[in-house]
Coordinates of C-alpha atoms in Angstrom, one line a residue:
X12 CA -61.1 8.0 7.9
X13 CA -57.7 9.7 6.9
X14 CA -55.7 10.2 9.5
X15 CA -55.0 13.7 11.2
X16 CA -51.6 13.8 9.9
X17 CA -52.1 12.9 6.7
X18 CA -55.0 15.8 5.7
X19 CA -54.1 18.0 2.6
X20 CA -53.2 21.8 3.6
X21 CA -55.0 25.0 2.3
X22 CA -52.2 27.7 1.6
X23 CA -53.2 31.2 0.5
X24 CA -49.8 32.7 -1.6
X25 CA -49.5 36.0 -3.4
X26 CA -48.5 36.0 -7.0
X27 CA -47.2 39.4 -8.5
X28 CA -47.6 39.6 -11.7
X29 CA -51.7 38.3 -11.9
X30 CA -54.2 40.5 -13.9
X31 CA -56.7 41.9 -11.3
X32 CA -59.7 40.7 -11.5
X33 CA -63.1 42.6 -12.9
X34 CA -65.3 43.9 -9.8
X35 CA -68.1 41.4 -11.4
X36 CA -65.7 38.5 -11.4
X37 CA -64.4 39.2 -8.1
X38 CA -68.1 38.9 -6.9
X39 CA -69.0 35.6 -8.0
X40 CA -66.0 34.0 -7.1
X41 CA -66.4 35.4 -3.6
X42 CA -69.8 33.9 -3.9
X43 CA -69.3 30.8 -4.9
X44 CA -66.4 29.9 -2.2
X45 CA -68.2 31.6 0.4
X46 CA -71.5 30.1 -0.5
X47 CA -74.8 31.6 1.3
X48 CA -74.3 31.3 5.0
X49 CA -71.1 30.6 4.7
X50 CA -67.6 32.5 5.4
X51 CA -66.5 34.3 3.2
X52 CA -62.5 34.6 1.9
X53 CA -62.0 38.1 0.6
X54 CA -59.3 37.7 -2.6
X55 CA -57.4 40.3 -3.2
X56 CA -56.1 41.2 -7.0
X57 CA -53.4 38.9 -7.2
X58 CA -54.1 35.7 -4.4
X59 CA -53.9 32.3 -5.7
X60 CA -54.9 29.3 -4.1
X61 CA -53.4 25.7 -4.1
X62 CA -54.2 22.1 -2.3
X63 CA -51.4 20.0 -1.9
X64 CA -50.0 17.6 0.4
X65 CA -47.3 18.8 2.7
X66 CA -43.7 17.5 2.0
X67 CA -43.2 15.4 5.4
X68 CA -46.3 13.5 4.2
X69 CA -45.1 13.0 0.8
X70 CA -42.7 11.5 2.1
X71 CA -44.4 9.8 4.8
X72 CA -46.2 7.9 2.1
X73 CA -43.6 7.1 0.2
X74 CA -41.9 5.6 3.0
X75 CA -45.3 3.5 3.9
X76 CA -44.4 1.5 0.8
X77 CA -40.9 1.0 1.0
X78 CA -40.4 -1.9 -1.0
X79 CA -39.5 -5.2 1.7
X80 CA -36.0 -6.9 2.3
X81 CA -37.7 -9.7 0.2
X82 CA -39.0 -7.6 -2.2
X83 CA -35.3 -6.3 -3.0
X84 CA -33.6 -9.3 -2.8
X85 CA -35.8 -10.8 -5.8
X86 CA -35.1 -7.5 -7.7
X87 CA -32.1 -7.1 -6.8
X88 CA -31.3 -4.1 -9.2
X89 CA -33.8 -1.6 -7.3
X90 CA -31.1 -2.2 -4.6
X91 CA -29.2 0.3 -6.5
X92 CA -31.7 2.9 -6.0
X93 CA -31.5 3.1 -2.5
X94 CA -28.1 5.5 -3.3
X95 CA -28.9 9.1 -3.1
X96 CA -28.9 9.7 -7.6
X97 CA -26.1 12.4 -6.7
X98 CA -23.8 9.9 -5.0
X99 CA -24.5 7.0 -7.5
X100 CA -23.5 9.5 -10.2
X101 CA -20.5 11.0 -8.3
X102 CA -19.0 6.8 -7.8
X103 CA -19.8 6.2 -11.7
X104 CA -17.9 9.0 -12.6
X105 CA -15.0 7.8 -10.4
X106 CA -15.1 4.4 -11.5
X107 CA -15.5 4.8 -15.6
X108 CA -12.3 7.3 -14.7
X109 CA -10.5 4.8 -12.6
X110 CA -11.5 2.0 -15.5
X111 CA -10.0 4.3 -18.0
X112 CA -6.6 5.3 -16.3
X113 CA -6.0 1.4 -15.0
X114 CA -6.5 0.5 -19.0
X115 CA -4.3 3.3 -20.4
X116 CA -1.4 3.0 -17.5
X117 CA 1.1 1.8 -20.2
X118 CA 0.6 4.5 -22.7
X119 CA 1.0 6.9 -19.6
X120 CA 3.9 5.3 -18.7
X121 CA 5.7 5.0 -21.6
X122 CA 4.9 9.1 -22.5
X123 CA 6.2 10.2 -19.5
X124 CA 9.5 8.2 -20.1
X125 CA 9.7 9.7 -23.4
X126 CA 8.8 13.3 -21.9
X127 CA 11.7 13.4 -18.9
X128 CA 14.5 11.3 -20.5
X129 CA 16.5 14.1 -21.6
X130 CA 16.6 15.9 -18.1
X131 CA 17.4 12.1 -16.2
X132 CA 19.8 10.7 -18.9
X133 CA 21.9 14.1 -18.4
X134 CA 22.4 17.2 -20.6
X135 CA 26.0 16.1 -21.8
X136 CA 27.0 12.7 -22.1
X137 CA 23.9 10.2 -22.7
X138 CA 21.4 10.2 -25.6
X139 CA 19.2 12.8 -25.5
X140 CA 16.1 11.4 -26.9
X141 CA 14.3 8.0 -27.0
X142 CA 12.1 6.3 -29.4
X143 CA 8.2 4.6 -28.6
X144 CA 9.2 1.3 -29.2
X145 CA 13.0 2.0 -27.0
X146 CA 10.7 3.1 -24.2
X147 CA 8.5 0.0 -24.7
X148 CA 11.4 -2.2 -24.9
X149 CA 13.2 -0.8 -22.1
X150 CA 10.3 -0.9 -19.9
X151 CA 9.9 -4.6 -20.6
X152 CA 13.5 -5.5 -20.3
X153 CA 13.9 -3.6 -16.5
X154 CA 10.9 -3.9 -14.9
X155 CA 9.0 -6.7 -16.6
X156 CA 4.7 -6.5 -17.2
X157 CA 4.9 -5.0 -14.1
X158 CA 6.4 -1.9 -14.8
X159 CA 4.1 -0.7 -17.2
X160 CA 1.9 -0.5 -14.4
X161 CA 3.7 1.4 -12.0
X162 CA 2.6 4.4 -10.4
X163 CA -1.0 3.2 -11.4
X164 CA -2.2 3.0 -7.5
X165 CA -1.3 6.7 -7.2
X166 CA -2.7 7.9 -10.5
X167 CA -5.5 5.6 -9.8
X168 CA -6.2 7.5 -6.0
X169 CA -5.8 10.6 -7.7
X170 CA -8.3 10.1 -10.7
X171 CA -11.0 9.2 -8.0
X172 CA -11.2 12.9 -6.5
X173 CA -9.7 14.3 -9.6
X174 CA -13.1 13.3 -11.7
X175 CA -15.3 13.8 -8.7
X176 CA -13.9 17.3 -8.1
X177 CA -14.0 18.0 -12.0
X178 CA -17.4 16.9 -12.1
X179 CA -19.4 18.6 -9.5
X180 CA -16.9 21.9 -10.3
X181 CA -17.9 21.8 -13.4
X182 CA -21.7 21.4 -13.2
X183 CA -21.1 24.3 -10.3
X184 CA -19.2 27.0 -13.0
X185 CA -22.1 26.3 -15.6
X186 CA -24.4 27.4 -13.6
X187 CA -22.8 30.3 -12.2
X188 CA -21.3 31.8 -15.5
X189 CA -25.1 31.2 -17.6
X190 CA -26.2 34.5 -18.6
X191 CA -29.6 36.1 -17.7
X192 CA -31.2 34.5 -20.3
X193 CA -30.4 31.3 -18.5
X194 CA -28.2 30.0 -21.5
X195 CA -24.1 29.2 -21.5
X196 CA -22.6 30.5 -24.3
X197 CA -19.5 29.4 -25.8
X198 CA -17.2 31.6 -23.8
X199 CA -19.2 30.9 -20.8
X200 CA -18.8 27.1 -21.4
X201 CA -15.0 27.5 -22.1
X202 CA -14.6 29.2 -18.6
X203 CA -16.6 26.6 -16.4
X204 CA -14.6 24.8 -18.6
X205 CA -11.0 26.1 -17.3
X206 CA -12.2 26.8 -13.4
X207 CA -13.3 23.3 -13.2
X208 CA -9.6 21.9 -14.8
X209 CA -8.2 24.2 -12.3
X210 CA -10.1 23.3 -9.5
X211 CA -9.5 19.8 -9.5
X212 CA -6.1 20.4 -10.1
X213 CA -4.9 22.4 -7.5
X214 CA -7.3 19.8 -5.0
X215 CA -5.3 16.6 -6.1
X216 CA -1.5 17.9 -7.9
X217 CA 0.5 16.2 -4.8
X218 CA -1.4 12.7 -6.0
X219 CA -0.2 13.7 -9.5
X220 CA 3.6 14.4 -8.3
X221 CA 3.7 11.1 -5.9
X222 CA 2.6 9.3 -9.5
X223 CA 5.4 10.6 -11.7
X224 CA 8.1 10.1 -9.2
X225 CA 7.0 6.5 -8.6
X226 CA 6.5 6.1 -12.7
X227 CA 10.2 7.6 -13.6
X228 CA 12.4 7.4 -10.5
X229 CA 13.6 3.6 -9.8
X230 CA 14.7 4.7 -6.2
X231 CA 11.5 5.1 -4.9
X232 CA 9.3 2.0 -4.1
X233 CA 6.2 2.9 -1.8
X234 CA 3.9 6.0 -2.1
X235 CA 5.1 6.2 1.8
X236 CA 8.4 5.9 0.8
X237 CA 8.4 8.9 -1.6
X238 CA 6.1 11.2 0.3
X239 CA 8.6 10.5 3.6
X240 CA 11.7 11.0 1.0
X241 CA 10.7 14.4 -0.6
X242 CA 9.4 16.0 2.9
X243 CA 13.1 15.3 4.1
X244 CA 15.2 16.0 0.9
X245 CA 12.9 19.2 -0.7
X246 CA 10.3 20.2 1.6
X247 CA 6.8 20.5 1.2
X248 CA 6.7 22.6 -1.6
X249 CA 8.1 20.1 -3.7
X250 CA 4.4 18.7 -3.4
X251 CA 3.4 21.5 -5.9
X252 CA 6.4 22.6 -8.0
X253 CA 5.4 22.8 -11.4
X254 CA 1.8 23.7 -9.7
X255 CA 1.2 27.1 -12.3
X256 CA 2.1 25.5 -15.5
X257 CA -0.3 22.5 -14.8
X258 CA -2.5 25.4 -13.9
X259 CA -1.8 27.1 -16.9
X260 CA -1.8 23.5 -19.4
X261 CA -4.9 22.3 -17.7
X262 CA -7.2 25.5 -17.6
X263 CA -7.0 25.8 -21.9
X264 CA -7.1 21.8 -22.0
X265 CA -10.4 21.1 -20.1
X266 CA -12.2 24.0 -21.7
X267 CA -11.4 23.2 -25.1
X268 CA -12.5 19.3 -24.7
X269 CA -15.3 19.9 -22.9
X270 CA -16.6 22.4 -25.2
X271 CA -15.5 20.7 -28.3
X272 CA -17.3 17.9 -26.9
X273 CA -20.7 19.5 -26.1
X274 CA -21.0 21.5 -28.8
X275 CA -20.5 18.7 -31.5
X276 CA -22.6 16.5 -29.0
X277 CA -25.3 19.1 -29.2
X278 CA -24.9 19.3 -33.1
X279 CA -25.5 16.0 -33.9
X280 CA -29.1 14.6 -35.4
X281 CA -31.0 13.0 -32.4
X282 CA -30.7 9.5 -33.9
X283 CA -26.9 9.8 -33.2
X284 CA -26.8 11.4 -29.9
X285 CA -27.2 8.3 -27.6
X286 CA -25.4 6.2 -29.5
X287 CA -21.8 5.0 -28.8
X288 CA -19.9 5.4 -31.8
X289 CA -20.7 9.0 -32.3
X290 CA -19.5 9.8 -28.5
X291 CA -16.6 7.5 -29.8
X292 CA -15.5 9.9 -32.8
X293 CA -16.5 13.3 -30.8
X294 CA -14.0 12.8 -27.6
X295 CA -11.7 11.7 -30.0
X296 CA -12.2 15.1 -32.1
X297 CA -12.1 17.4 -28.9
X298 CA -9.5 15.4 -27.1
X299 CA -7.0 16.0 -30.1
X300 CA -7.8 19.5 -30.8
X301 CA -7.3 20.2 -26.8
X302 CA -3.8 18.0 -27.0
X303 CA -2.2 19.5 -30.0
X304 CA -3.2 22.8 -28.5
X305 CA -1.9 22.2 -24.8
X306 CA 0.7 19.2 -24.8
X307 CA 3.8 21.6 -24.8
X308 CA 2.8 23.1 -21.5
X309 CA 2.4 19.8 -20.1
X310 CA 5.8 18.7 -21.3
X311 CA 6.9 21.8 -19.2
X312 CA 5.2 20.9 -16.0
X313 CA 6.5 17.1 -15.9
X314 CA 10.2 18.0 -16.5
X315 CA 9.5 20.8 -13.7
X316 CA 8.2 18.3 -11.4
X317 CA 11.3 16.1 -11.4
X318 CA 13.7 16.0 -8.5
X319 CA 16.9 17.8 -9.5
X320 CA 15.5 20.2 -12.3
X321 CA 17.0 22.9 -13.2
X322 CA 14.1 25.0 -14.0
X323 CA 12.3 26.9 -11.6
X324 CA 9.6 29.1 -13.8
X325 CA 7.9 28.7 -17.1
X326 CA 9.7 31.0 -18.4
X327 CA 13.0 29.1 -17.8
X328 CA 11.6 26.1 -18.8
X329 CA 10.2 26.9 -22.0
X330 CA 13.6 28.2 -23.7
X331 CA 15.6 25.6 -21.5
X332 CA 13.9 22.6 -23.3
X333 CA 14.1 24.3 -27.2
X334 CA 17.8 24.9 -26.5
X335 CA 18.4 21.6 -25.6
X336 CA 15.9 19.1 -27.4
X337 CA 14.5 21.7 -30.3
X338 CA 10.9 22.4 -30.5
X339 CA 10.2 18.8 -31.0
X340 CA 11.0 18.5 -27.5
X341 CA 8.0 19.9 -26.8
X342 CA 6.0 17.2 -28.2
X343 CA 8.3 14.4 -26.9
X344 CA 5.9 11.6 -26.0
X345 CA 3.1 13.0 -28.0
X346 CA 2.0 10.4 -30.5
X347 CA 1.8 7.5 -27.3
X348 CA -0.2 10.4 -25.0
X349 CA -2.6 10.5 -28.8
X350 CA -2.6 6.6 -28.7
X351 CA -4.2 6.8 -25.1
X352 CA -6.7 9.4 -26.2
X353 CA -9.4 7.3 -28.3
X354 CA -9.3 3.9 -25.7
X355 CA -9.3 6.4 -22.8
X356 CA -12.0 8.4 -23.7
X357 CA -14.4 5.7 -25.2
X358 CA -13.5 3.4 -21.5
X359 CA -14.4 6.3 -19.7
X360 CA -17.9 7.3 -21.7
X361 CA -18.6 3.9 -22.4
X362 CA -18.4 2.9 -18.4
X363 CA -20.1 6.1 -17.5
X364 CA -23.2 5.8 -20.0
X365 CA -23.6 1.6 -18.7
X366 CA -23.7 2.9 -15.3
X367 CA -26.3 5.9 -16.0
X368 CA -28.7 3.2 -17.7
X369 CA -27.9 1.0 -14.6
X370 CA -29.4 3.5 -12.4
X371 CA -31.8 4.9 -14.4
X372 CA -33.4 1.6 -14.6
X373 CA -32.8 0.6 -10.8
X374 CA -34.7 3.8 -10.7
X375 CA -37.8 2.6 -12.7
X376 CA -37.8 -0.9 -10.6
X377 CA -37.9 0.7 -7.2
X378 CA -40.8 3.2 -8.7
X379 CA -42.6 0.0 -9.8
X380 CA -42.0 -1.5 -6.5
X381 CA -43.6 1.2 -5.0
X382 CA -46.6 1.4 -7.3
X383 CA -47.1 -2.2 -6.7
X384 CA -47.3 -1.5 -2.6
X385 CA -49.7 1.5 -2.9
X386 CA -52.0 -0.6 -5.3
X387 CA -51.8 -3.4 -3.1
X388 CA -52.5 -1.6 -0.3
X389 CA -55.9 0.4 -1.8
X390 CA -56.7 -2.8 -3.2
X391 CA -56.9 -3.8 0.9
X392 CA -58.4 -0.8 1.6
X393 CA -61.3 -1.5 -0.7
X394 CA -61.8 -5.2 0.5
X395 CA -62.0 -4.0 4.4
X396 CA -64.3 -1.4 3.5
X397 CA -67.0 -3.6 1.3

């Protein structure tokens, strides 16, 4: 017998939009679920009627063949899909980002050496520029293997919310800015695009300011240490000067990569879509259109960001760095930032894709788990029975 609980449900639901049925039709359908002697349900021009099983026991069944602690520690990888799918994705995101940033720390490094030694060297009486391989060298020479890891912790921290943020902001403004057709059209995709830069940059800048003092000022030694430093010396606002630029660099540089990216994803032949090497070559496309576009304003924000600038708006900025570097000043530290691009990108999509197959197929293992149980079970059932 089936237990009480466990019966399917008969739900009566109107549907607009059905054609009414003929008079004749209506008849004999009435006939044949009422039967003779029977009760009869009177349908009205646009009932429908469906069995199904209610939620709570869906899930009550599932949960009757929950695969067993030995079961999961012999397949092991159907551990994995005990992680709500949203959660697993939302830690794969953070960790192929985290992967990505850890490999390229040098690169970063280096760039943002190249990018504020004007403004520390001083205006007047030391060298106003410096070469890649000076900055490699000079790293190496003061602060050893080490030092072209500093800062990595807090860029690290900050990627981790950053891409999680970004992520589910993102997913968020595609839906909301679809049209009524239900598709995203290019501008649509180039503003999810920018609100989804923007969001996760207002959410995590202090990270990104506690990462460039740490990487460019030698005084400071702890992320304690600076936060407890610039509270004292600048205030909290120092926490998010240079805030509107990075606004204003980030918005354009997310939606031109991401819709670079999905648009010559989407335009490849399916044989190439899944495969490495083309997601290789198309971040590397949309990553250097969206940098040569964007890198000025991002010089901007990182010389605004320093302790002891001397500009306070873009608008000061812009002028103030052409007068005293030339345009090329602009792009100072742009061919290492270009260097990172291709390694970072493929890291990042490379980790990200591994992990999706990981949990799409700790997926299929705890489904064939289950399968196994229920068969198992009716297989039982049958035996008692006979």
């Amino acid at each position: 017998m089936i237990p009480r609980n466990n019966q399917p449900t008969l739900i009566w639901k109107d549907i607009p939009g059905l054609e009414p049925l003929k008079h004749e039709e209506n008849d004999l359908l009435r006939r044949r679920c009422g039967g003779s002697g029977g009760p009869v349900r009177s349908f009205g021009i646009d009932c429908f009627a469906s069995v199904s099983m209610t939620e709570k026991n869906r899930v009550a069944a599932t949960i009757e063949f929950t695969p067993k602690a030995a079961q999961l520690m012999k397949h092991p990888l159907a551990i994995v899909a005990l992680v709500p799918k949203e959660a697993a994705v939302f830690a794969a995101g953070a960790v192929a980002g985290a992967a990505a940033k850890t490999v390229t720390a040098p690169l970063d490094r280096i760039k943002l050496i190249m990018q504020t030694h004007g403004l520390r060297a001083g205006q007047e009486t030391a060298k106003k520029t410096i070469g890649f391989i000076e900055a490699v060298v000079s790293i190496g020479n003061q602060e050893g293997v080490k030092g072209y890891w500093k800062g990595n912790l807090a860029q690290v921290l900050r990627i981790l919310p950053y891409s999680a943020v970004q992520l589910f902001a993102y997913e968020y403004y595609k839906k909301l800015y679809r049209g009524k057709d239900g598709e995203l059209s290019v501008i649509g995709r180039l503003a999810a695009g920018a609100s989804a830069g923007m969001t996760s940059t207002f959410v995590t800048y202090p990270l990104d300011v506690l990462r460039l003092r740490m990487a460019v000022d030698p005084g400071y030694q702890t992320i304690t240490n600076v936060v407890v430093r610039m509270l004292k010396e600048e205030g909290i606002g120092s926490f998010y000067r240079g805030l509107v630029p990075s606004l204003i660099g980030i918005a354009p540089y997310v939606a031109v990569n991401f819709c670079v990216f999905d648009l010559v994803k989407k335009s490849l032949p399916e044989k190439f879509k899944n495969k490495t090497e083309a997601s290789l070559v198309t971040a590397f496309v949309a990553a250097t259109i969206a940098t040569v576009t964007c890198y000025p304003l991002d010089t901007i924000r990182r010389q605004m960001q320093m302790r002891g600038t001397p500009y306070k708006t873009v608008l000061e900025a812009f002028p103030g760095i052409i007068a005293r570097d030339g345009v090329a000043g602009l792009y100072r530290g742009f061919v290492p930032n270009a260097l990172k691009t291709l390694p970072n990108s493929s890291i990042r999509l490379t980790t990200f894709d591994a992990l999706k197959r990981l949990i799409a197929a700790s997926e299929k293992e705890y489904q064939r788990i289950l399968e196994e149980n229920s068969n198992e079970q009716k297989q039982g059932s049958c035996s008692s029975t006979s």
